[in-house]
Amino acid sequence: MPEFEVLSEGESTIELTGFDNWDGGTDIYGIFTKVPLDLYSKYEHEIEAIEQSIKKKAEKIFRTYSGWLGEAVISPELSDNIQGKAYKVDCDELINTLELQKSLMVSVSTGGPKIQTVNQDYKDRLQLISDGLAERNIKNSNPFSDLWEWYGKWSDGSLPSYQSRREHISKMFSPIIEQVKKSKNHASSPVFEEPTGWARVDRSIGEIRLRLVQASTEEQYQAVGLLCRETLISVAQVIYVEEDHPSTDGVKPSKTDAKRMLEAYISATLQGKSNEAIRKHAKASLTLANDLTHKRTAEFRDAAMCAEATNSLVNIIAIISGRRDKR
């Protein structure tokens, strides 16, 4: 039963969300449940139906209390500890391991230590290097599974001098190391590397980057879109103030209506003809990000564009709010 699975695996809270003046005044409450991302992805197309089912069942309980239930909201749970790490094998660790492997291969082939004393060190590094290169889609150009195979190569007469062996190893490792360094630079935002200071938004952006790098299946790409949608909701909730940001179409936004909240914020904050171009750009970014988060197809390009649009919008909102001002 989806409702049972959501409530048993998720973490639920009941929060006061409003007040109604009818009949002397009534408090309005909401049930908010955060579930693991994999579970959220599993029931993505049924989330609204599950929310309504939970709401109807909970209303029977609320009848015995003063107040009434306004909504039930299910959202994906975010990691508390992303640490800006985009790969399972850290870039600096991978580069250092590659350099050590390179030095060892040069050393044993130019009069250094005996193979039997260091071969295990070489083999121990192979798995980390293999994992690190694989998750970056970098081909490992080192074909030697141990140092004895490398010995067979240099001793067959094709690499007669120490210099020829050094050059061979350099040509084999240098392109790999350069590609790893590029992947390290690519993992960061090209303009803003510092977090916004909005804790949940920053965790969302960090997890989007992590999952985009690691995704390889349709379901995993869809999960990136779900996280992007949650990020828009989070940034909208943190900056939207109903009294200061009137809805542009007269409809009061719900707590999860990111598009209306952000449109209202942009329109109210960037008023006047002088801000017209900025206002249009911000709204265009919002439209793109919002459309991509609801796109049903899931491939790398869809997920990557969604992540980029969402990250761009978050930075635009952070700039408008003063979060990016130099202190």
mmCIF file of C-alpha atoms in Angstrom:
data_model
loop_
_atom_site.group_PDB
_atom_site.id
_atom_site.type_symbol
_atom_site.label_atom_id
_atom_site.label_comp_id
_atom_site.label_asym_id
_atom_site.label_seq_id
_atom_site.Cartn_x
_atom_site.Cartn_y
_atom_site.Cartn_z
ATOM 1 C CA MET A 1 0.000 0.000 0.000
ATOM 2 C CA PRO A 2 1.709 3.266 -1.102
ATOM 3 C CA GLU A 3 0.357 5.342 1.792
ATOM 4 C CA PHE A 4 1.737 2.893 4.358
ATOM 5 C CA GLU A 5 5.086 2.723 2.568
ATOM 6 C CA VAL A 6 5.374 6.514 2.416
ATOM 7 C CA LEU A 7 4.465 7.068 6.061
ATOM 8 C CA SER A 8 6.548 4.172 7.402
ATOM 9 C CA GLU A 9 9.718 4.980 5.448
ATOM 10 C CA GLY A 10 9.343 8.756 5.545
ATOM 11 C CA GLU A 11 9.600 11.324 8.308
ATOM 12 C CA SER A 12 6.389 13.268 8.946
ATOM 13 C CA THR A 13 5.712 16.507 10.814
ATOM 14 C CA ILE A 14 2.495 18.399 11.501
ATOM 15 C CA GLU A 15 2.852 22.169 11.167
ATOM 16 C CA LEU A 16 0.585 25.144 11.676
ATOM 17 C CA THR A 17 0.193 26.663 8.205
ATOM 18 C CA GLY A 18 -2.645 29.190 8.516
ATOM 19 C CA PHE A 19 -5.636 30.619 10.349
ATOM 20 C CA ASP A 20 -9.268 30.985 9.310
ATOM 21 C CA ASN A 21 -11.510 33.628 10.949
ATOM 22 C CA TRP A 22 -14.668 31.577 10.425
ATOM 23 C CA ASP A 23 -16.673 30.651 13.540
ATOM 24 C CA GLY A 24 -14.430 32.430 16.002
ATOM 25 C CA GLY A 25 -11.179 31.388 14.391
ATOM 26 C CA THR A 26 -9.712 28.056 13.373
ATOM 27 C CA ASP A 27 -6.103 26.932 13.068
ATOM 28 C CA ILE A 28 -5.100 25.227 9.815
ATOM 29 C CA TYR A 29 -2.505 22.456 9.865
ATOM 30 C CA GLY A 30 -0.485 20.580 7.261
ATOM 31 C CA ILE A 31 1.130 17.163 7.241
ATOM 32 C CA PHE A 32 4.585 17.234 5.630
ATOM 33 C CA THR A 33 6.347 13.960 4.864
ATOM 34 C CA LYS A 34 9.875 13.613 3.527
ATOM 35 C CA VAL A 35 10.690 10.254 1.949
ATOM 36 C CA PRO A 36 13.877 8.717 0.472
ATOM 37 C CA LEU A 37 14.469 9.899 -3.089
ATOM 38 C CA ASP A 38 14.208 6.376 -4.531
ATOM 39 C CA LEU A 39 10.776 5.929 -2.952
ATOM 40 C CA TYR A 40 9.659 9.350 -4.183
ATOM 41 C CA SER A 41 10.765 8.430 -7.706
ATOM 42 C CA LYS A 42 8.865 5.138 -7.480
ATOM 43 C CA TYR A 43 5.566 6.917 -6.806
ATOM 44 C CA GLU A 44 6.232 10.188 -8.661
ATOM 45 C CA HIS A 45 3.127 9.935 -10.861
ATOM 46 C CA GLU A 46 0.933 8.962 -7.900
ATOM 47 C CA ILE A 47 2.158 11.523 -5.375
ATOM 48 C CA GLU A 48 -0.910 13.793 -5.589
ATOM 49 C CA ALA A 49 -3.288 10.834 -5.192
ATOM 50 C CA ILE A 50 -1.293 9.530 -2.203
ATOM 51 C CA GLU A 51 -1.312 13.009 -0.637
ATOM 52 C CA GLN A 52 -5.086 13.224 -0.995
ATOM 53 C CA SER A 53 -5.536 9.744 0.450
ATOM 54 C CA ILE A 54 -3.401 10.583 3.490
ATOM 55 C CA LYS A 55 -5.275 13.868 3.921
ATOM 56 C CA LYS A 56 -8.699 12.168 3.884
ATOM 57 C CA LYS A 57 -7.636 9.548 6.419
ATOM 58 C CA ALA A 58 -5.996 12.150 8.665
ATOM 59 C CA GLU A 59 -9.103 14.380 8.587
ATOM 60 C CA LYS A 60 -10.981 11.740 10.573
ATOM 61 C CA ILE A 61 -8.385 12.031 13.342
ATOM 62 C CA PHE A 62 -8.403 15.842 13.256
ATOM 63 C CA ARG A 63 -12.141 15.942 13.908
ATOM 64 C CA THR A 64 -11.464 15.394 17.620
ATOM 65 C CA TYR A 65 -9.198 18.461 17.779
ATOM 66 C CA SER A 66 -9.745 22.177 17.369
ATOM 67 C CA GLY A 67 -8.507 23.098 13.914
ATOM 68 C CA TRP A 68 -8.605 21.394 10.568
ATOM 69 C CA LEU A 69 -6.232 19.860 8.049
ATOM 70 C CA GLY A 70 -5.398 22.009 5.047
ATOM 71 C CA GLU A 71 -2.946 19.843 3.108
ATOM 72 C CA ALA A 72 -0.710 16.782 3.033
ATOM 73 C CA VAL A 73 2.587 17.238 1.203
ATOM 74 C CA ILE A 74 5.132 14.573 0.247
ATOM 75 C CA SER A 75 8.632 15.617 -0.847
ATOM 76 C CA PRO A 76 12.018 13.923 -1.366
ATOM 77 C CA GLU A 77 14.423 13.796 1.545
ATOM 78 C CA LEU A 78 17.763 15.535 1.010
ATOM 79 C CA SER A 79 21.156 14.545 2.315
ATOM 80 C CA ASP A 80 22.560 16.624 5.178
ATOM 81 C CA ASN A 81 26.167 16.020 4.149
ATOM 82 C CA ILE A 82 26.992 16.577 0.484
ATOM 83 C CA GLN A 83 30.318 18.373 1.121
ATOM 84 C CA GLY A 84 30.463 19.543 -2.506
ATOM 85 C CA LYS A 85 31.856 16.175 -3.576
ATOM 86 C CA ALA A 86 30.755 15.201 -7.080
ATOM 87 C CA TYR A 87 32.550 11.853 -7.285
ATOM 88 C CA LYS A 88 32.880 8.785 -5.088
ATOM 89 C CA VAL A 89 36.635 8.908 -5.628
ATOM 90 C CA ASP A 90 37.830 12.428 -4.836
ATOM 91 C CA CYS A 91 39.709 14.185 -7.648
ATOM 92 C CA ASP A 92 42.759 15.059 -5.549
ATOM 93 C CA GLU A 93 42.978 11.511 -4.215
ATOM 94 C CA LEU A 94 42.735 10.074 -7.725
ATOM 95 C CA ILE A 95 45.403 12.409 -9.111
ATOM 96 C CA ASN A 96 47.749 11.583 -6.227
ATOM 97 C CA THR A 97 47.206 7.838 -6.736
ATOM 98 C CA LEU A 98 47.897 8.132 -10.463
ATOM 99 C CA GLU A 99 51.116 10.048 -9.761
ATOM 100 C CA LEU A 100 52.229 7.378 -7.285
ATOM 101 C CA GLN A 101 51.493 4.618 -9.797
ATOM 102 C CA LYS A 102 53.370 6.485 -12.500
ATOM 103 C CA SER A 103 56.416 7.018 -10.269
ATOM 104 C CA LEU A 104 56.480 3.383 -9.197
ATOM 105 C CA MET A 105 56.400 2.107 -12.774
ATOM 106 C CA VAL A 106 59.264 4.407 -13.706
ATOM 107 C CA SER A 107 61.227 3.461 -10.602
ATOM 108 C CA VAL A 108 61.103 -0.341 -11.013
ATOM 109 C CA SER A 109 62.114 -0.057 -14.677
ATOM 110 C CA THR A 110 65.090 2.252 -14.068
ATOM 111 C CA GLY A 111 67.062 0.444 -11.391
ATOM 112 C CA GLY A 112 64.722 1.072 -8.454
ATOM 113 C CA PRO A 113 63.147 -1.412 -6.014
ATOM 114 C CA LYS A 114 62.646 -5.067 -6.876
ATOM 115 C CA ILE A 115 59.205 -5.871 -8.296
ATOM 116 C CA GLN A 116 58.400 -8.517 -5.668
ATOM 117 C CA THR A 117 58.753 -5.912 -2.891
ATOM 118 C CA VAL A 118 56.359 -3.327 -4.376
ATOM 119 C CA ASN A 119 54.056 -5.267 -6.698
ATOM 120 C CA GLN A 120 51.289 -5.489 -4.096
ATOM 121 C CA ASP A 121 51.303 -1.694 -3.649
ATOM 122 C CA TYR A 122 50.814 -1.365 -7.388
ATOM 123 C CA LYS A 123 47.928 -3.843 -7.432
ATOM 124 C CA ASP A 124 46.253 -2.247 -4.404
ATOM 125 C CA ARG A 125 45.992 1.067 -6.260
ATOM 126 C CA LEU A 126 44.481 -0.436 -9.401
ATOM 127 C CA GLN A 127 40.901 -0.719 -8.096
ATOM 128 C CA LEU A 128 40.730 2.877 -6.851
ATOM 129 C CA ILE A 129 42.144 4.131 -10.165
ATOM 130 C CA SER A 130 39.741 1.944 -12.127
ATOM 131 C CA ASP A 131 36.716 3.170 -10.121
ATOM 132 C CA GLY A 132 37.768 6.807 -10.283
ATOM 133 C CA LEU A 133 38.318 6.809 -14.030
ATOM 134 C CA ALA A 134 35.164 4.800 -14.756
ATOM 135 C CA GLU A 135 32.835 7.253 -12.983
ATOM 136 C CA ARG A 136 34.384 10.075 -15.040
ATOM 137 C CA ASN A 137 34.090 8.080 -18.280
ATOM 138 C CA ILE A 138 37.859 8.269 -18.759
ATOM 139 C CA LYS A 139 39.535 5.328 -20.491
ATOM 140 C CA ASN A 140 42.429 3.833 -18.552
ATOM 141 C CA SER A 141 45.347 3.661 -20.985
ATOM 142 C CA ASN A 142 47.479 1.608 -18.576
ATOM 143 C CA PRO A 143 47.068 -2.043 -19.735
ATOM 144 C CA PHE A 144 49.308 -3.636 -17.088
ATOM 145 C CA SER A 145 47.524 -5.571 -14.329
ATOM 146 C CA ASP A 146 50.743 -5.912 -12.326
ATOM 147 C CA LEU A 147 54.413 -4.907 -12.509
ATOM 148 C CA TRP A 148 55.489 -8.240 -13.937
ATOM 149 C CA GLU A 149 53.467 -7.470 -17.068
ATOM 150 C CA TRP A 150 55.199 -4.098 -17.225
ATOM 151 C CA TYR A 151 58.526 -5.911 -16.860
ATOM 152 C CA GLY A 152 57.621 -8.076 -19.838
ATOM 153 C CA LYS A 153 57.021 -4.945 -21.907
ATOM 154 C CA TRP A 154 60.234 -3.085 -21.123
ATOM 155 C CA SER A 155 62.452 -6.182 -21.245
ATOM 156 C CA ASP A 156 61.356 -7.356 -24.719
ATOM 157 C CA GLY A 157 63.770 -4.932 -26.367
ATOM 158 C CA SER A 158 61.226 -2.295 -27.407
ATOM 159 C CA LEU A 159 62.235 0.044 -24.535
ATOM 160 C CA PRO A 160 65.992 -0.495 -24.217
ATOM 161 C CA SER A 161 66.967 2.672 -22.317
ATOM 162 C CA TYR A 162 65.850 4.262 -19.054
ATOM 163 C CA GLN A 163 64.864 7.380 -21.002
ATOM 164 C CA SER A 164 62.627 5.421 -23.384
ATOM 165 C CA ARG A 165 60.828 3.833 -20.412
ATOM 166 C CA ARG A 166 60.298 7.201 -18.713
ATOM 167 C CA GLU A 167 58.879 8.650 -21.940
ATOM 168 C CA HIS A 168 56.591 5.656 -22.437
ATOM 169 C CA ILE A 169 55.129 5.978 -18.933
ATOM 170 C CA SER A 170 54.767 9.738 -19.254
ATOM 171 C CA LYS A 171 52.821 9.428 -22.508
ATOM 172 C CA MET A 172 50.587 6.816 -20.908
ATOM 173 C CA PHE A 173 49.744 8.734 -17.717
ATOM 174 C CA SER A 174 49.826 12.439 -18.673
ATOM 175 C CA PRO A 175 46.584 12.478 -20.722
ATOM 176 C CA ILE A 176 44.715 10.602 -17.970
ATOM 177 C CA ILE A 177 45.884 12.982 -15.247
ATOM 178 C CA GLU A 178 44.943 16.029 -17.356
ATOM 179 C CA GLN A 179 41.433 14.660 -17.938
ATOM 180 C CA VAL A 180 40.960 14.089 -14.205
ATOM 181 C CA LYS A 181 42.073 17.672 -13.501
ATOM 182 C CA LYS A 182 39.530 18.959 -16.036
ATOM 183 C CA SER A 183 36.764 16.914 -14.417
ATOM 184 C CA LYS A 184 37.654 18.534 -11.091
ATOM 185 C CA ASN A 185 37.223 22.018 -12.545
ATOM 186 C CA HIS A 186 34.026 21.052 -14.361
ATOM 187 C CA ALA A 187 32.347 19.905 -11.161
ATOM 188 C CA SER A 188 32.110 23.446 -9.770
ATOM 189 C CA SER A 189 29.828 26.320 -10.659
ATOM 190 C CA PRO A 190 31.660 28.583 -13.156
ATOM 191 C CA VAL A 191 30.586 31.786 -11.388
ATOM 192 C CA PHE A 192 29.566 31.112 -7.794
ATOM 193 C CA GLU A 193 31.246 28.354 -5.829
ATOM 194 C CA GLU A 194 30.111 29.589 -2.419
ATOM 195 C CA PRO A 195 26.746 28.376 -1.050
ATOM 196 C CA THR A 196 23.801 30.755 -0.866
ATOM 197 C CA GLY A 197 23.441 30.332 2.884
ATOM 198 C CA TRP A 198 19.949 28.888 2.483
ATOM 199 C CA ALA A 199 20.706 25.508 4.025
ATOM 200 C CA ARG A 200 18.062 23.393 2.311
ATOM 201 C CA VAL A 201 18.635 25.059 -1.070
ATOM 202 C CA ASP A 202 22.387 24.476 -0.833
ATOM 203 C CA ARG A 203 21.870 20.829 0.107
ATOM 204 C CA SER A 204 19.545 20.437 -2.873
ATOM 205 C CA ILE A 205 22.052 21.938 -5.314
ATOM 206 C CA GLY A 206 24.835 19.780 -3.889
ATOM 207 C CA GLU A 207 22.784 16.620 -4.250
ATOM 208 C CA ILE A 208 21.730 17.547 -7.799
ATOM 209 C CA ARG A 209 25.395 17.821 -8.828
ATOM 210 C CA LEU A 210 26.263 14.554 -7.135
ATOM 211 C CA ARG A 211 23.401 12.575 -8.666
ATOM 212 C CA LEU A 212 23.860 14.054 -12.137
ATOM 213 C CA VAL A 213 27.466 12.867 -12.201
ATOM 214 C CA GLN A 214 26.542 9.385 -10.953
ATOM 215 C CA ALA A 215 23.311 8.887 -12.947
ATOM 216 C CA SER A 216 23.237 6.310 -15.736
ATOM 217 C CA THR A 217 19.624 5.055 -15.914
ATOM 218 C CA GLU A 218 16.312 6.687 -16.816
ATOM 219 C CA GLU A 219 15.120 6.475 -13.213
ATOM 220 C CA GLN A 220 18.274 8.182 -11.956
ATOM 221 C CA TYR A 221 17.917 11.000 -14.491
ATOM 222 C CA GLN A 222 14.276 11.423 -13.427
ATOM 223 C CA ALA A 223 15.476 11.707 -9.837
ATOM 224 C CA VAL A 224 17.622 14.695 -10.842
ATOM 225 C CA GLY A 225 14.485 16.398 -12.186
ATOM 226 C CA LEU A 226 12.632 15.681 -8.950
ATOM 227 C CA LEU A 227 15.446 17.245 -6.939
ATOM 228 C CA CYS A 228 15.383 20.299 -9.209
ATOM 229 C CA ARG A 229 11.648 20.665 -8.593
ATOM 230 C CA GLU A 230 12.218 20.396 -4.836
ATOM 231 C CA THR A 231 14.952 23.043 -5.074
ATOM 232 C CA LEU A 232 12.591 25.517 -6.749
ATOM 233 C CA ILE A 233 10.048 24.911 -3.992
ATOM 234 C CA SER A 234 12.705 25.402 -1.301
ATOM 235 C CA VAL A 235 14.041 28.682 -2.694
ATOM 236 C CA ALA A 236 10.481 29.946 -3.222
ATOM 237 C CA GLN A 237 9.501 29.159 0.347
ATOM 238 C CA VAL A 238 12.524 30.930 1.793
ATOM 239 C CA ILE A 239 12.073 34.239 -0.070
ATOM 240 C CA TYR A 240 8.301 34.525 -0.627
ATOM 241 C CA VAL A 241 6.282 36.726 1.725
ATOM 242 C CA GLU A 242 2.589 36.864 0.891
ATOM 243 C CA GLU A 243 2.087 40.444 2.146
ATOM 244 C CA ASP A 244 5.059 41.797 0.193
ATOM 245 C CA HIS A 245 4.786 39.715 -2.988
ATOM 246 C CA PRO A 246 1.239 39.741 -4.377
ATOM 247 C CA SER A 247 0.432 36.998 -6.894
ATOM 248 C CA THR A 248 0.603 38.194 -10.503
ATOM 249 C CA ASP A 249 -2.622 36.383 -11.473
ATOM 250 C CA GLY A 250 -4.592 36.917 -8.266
ATOM 251 C CA VAL A 251 -4.387 33.269 -7.217
ATOM 252 C CA LYS A 252 -2.889 32.660 -3.787
ATOM 253 C CA PRO A 253 0.071 30.259 -4.146
ATOM 254 C CA SER A 254 0.027 27.034 -2.172
ATOM 255 C CA LYS A 255 3.051 26.128 -0.071
ATOM 256 C CA THR A 256 4.440 24.076 -2.972
ATOM 257 C CA ASP A 257 3.503 26.378 -5.866
ATOM 258 C CA ALA A 258 7.053 27.470 -6.652
ATOM 259 C CA LYS A 259 6.222 29.123 -9.967
ATOM 260 C CA ARG A 260 3.596 31.517 -8.571
ATOM 261 C CA MET A 261 5.691 32.345 -5.512
ATOM 262 C CA LEU A 262 8.817 33.075 -7.541
ATOM 263 C CA GLU A 263 6.923 35.052 -10.197
ATOM 264 C CA ALA A 264 5.386 37.167 -7.440
ATOM 265 C CA TYR A 265 8.795 37.705 -5.832
ATOM 266 C CA ILE A 266 10.467 38.687 -9.098
ATOM 267 C CA SER A 267 7.650 41.073 -10.099
ATOM 268 C CA ALA A 268 7.549 42.765 -6.700
ATOM 269 C CA THR A 269 11.317 43.000 -6.247
ATOM 270 C CA LEU A 270 12.306 44.063 -9.767
ATOM 271 C CA GLN A 271 9.781 46.818 -10.397
ATOM 272 C CA GLY A 272 10.131 49.687 -12.855
ATOM 273 C CA LYS A 273 11.162 50.099 -16.468
ATOM 274 C CA SER A 274 14.875 50.075 -15.626
ATOM 275 C CA ASN A 275 14.540 46.505 -14.375
ATOM 276 C CA GLU A 276 12.459 45.269 -17.303
ATOM 277 C CA ALA A 277 15.279 43.314 -19.012
ATOM 278 C CA ILE A 278 16.418 41.741 -15.729
ATOM 279 C CA ARG A 279 12.822 40.892 -14.866
ATOM 280 C CA LYS A 280 12.298 39.198 -18.242
ATOM 281 C CA HIS A 281 15.515 37.205 -17.890
ATOM 282 C CA ALA A 282 14.637 36.030 -14.375
ATOM 283 C CA LYS A 283 11.149 34.986 -15.451
ATOM 284 C CA ALA A 284 12.527 33.217 -18.536
ATOM 285 C CA SER A 285 14.925 31.266 -16.315
ATOM 286 C CA LEU A 286 12.040 30.384 -14.029
ATOM 287 C CA THR A 287 9.910 29.193 -16.950
ATOM 288 C CA LEU A 288 12.726 27.049 -18.346
ATOM 289 C CA ALA A 289 13.569 25.494 -14.990
ATOM 290 C CA ASN A 290 9.907 24.873 -14.162
ATOM 291 C CA ASP A 291 9.178 23.294 -17.568
ATOM 292 C CA LEU A 292 12.222 21.030 -17.400
ATOM 293 C CA THR A 293 11.394 19.776 -13.898
ATOM 294 C CA HIS A 294 8.031 18.549 -15.234
ATOM 295 C CA LYS A 295 9.409 16.953 -18.394
ATOM 296 C CA ARG A 296 8.594 13.247 -18.473
ATOM 297 C CA THR A 297 11.459 12.063 -20.681
ATOM 298 C CA ALA A 298 14.678 11.322 -18.834
ATOM 299 C CA GLU A 299 18.042 11.295 -20.555
ATOM 300 C CA PHE A 300 21.362 12.858 -19.632
ATOM 301 C CA ARG A 301 20.729 16.033 -21.652
ATOM 302 C CA ASP A 302 17.301 16.522 -20.051
ATOM 303 C CA ALA A 303 18.737 16.092 -16.554
ATOM 304 C CA ALA A 304 21.795 18.253 -17.283
ATOM 305 C CA MET A 305 19.736 21.131 -18.742
ATOM 306 C CA CYS A 306 17.314 20.904 -15.827
ATOM 307 C CA ALA A 307 20.172 21.032 -13.335
ATOM 308 C CA GLU A 308 21.819 23.979 -15.105
ATOM 309 C CA ALA A 309 18.561 25.945 -15.383
ATOM 310 C CA THR A 310 17.755 25.335 -11.725
ATOM 311 C CA ASN A 311 21.235 26.325 -10.569
ATOM 312 C CA SER A 312 21.065 29.476 -12.710
ATOM 313 C CA LEU A 313 17.692 30.464 -11.273
ATOM 314 C CA VAL A 314 18.866 29.893 -7.700
ATOM 315 C CA ASN A 315 21.830 32.194 -8.321
ATOM 316 C CA ILE A 316 19.606 34.837 -9.930
ATOM 317 C CA ILE A 317 17.275 34.803 -6.913
ATOM 318 C CA ALA A 318 20.283 34.875 -4.560
ATOM 319 C CA ILE A 319 21.667 37.915 -6.403
ATOM 320 C CA ILE A 320 18.315 39.733 -6.322
ATOM 321 C CA SER A 321 17.939 39.027 -2.599
ATOM 322 C CA GLY A 322 21.419 40.379 -1.827
ATOM 323 C CA ARG A 323 22.874 36.987 -0.897
ATOM 324 C CA ARG A 324 25.660 37.371 -3.460
ATOM 325 C CA ASP A 325 26.675 40.909 -2.452
ATOM 326 C CA LYS A 326 30.332 41.314 -1.522
ATOM 327 C CA ARG A 327 30.656 41.814 2.191
#
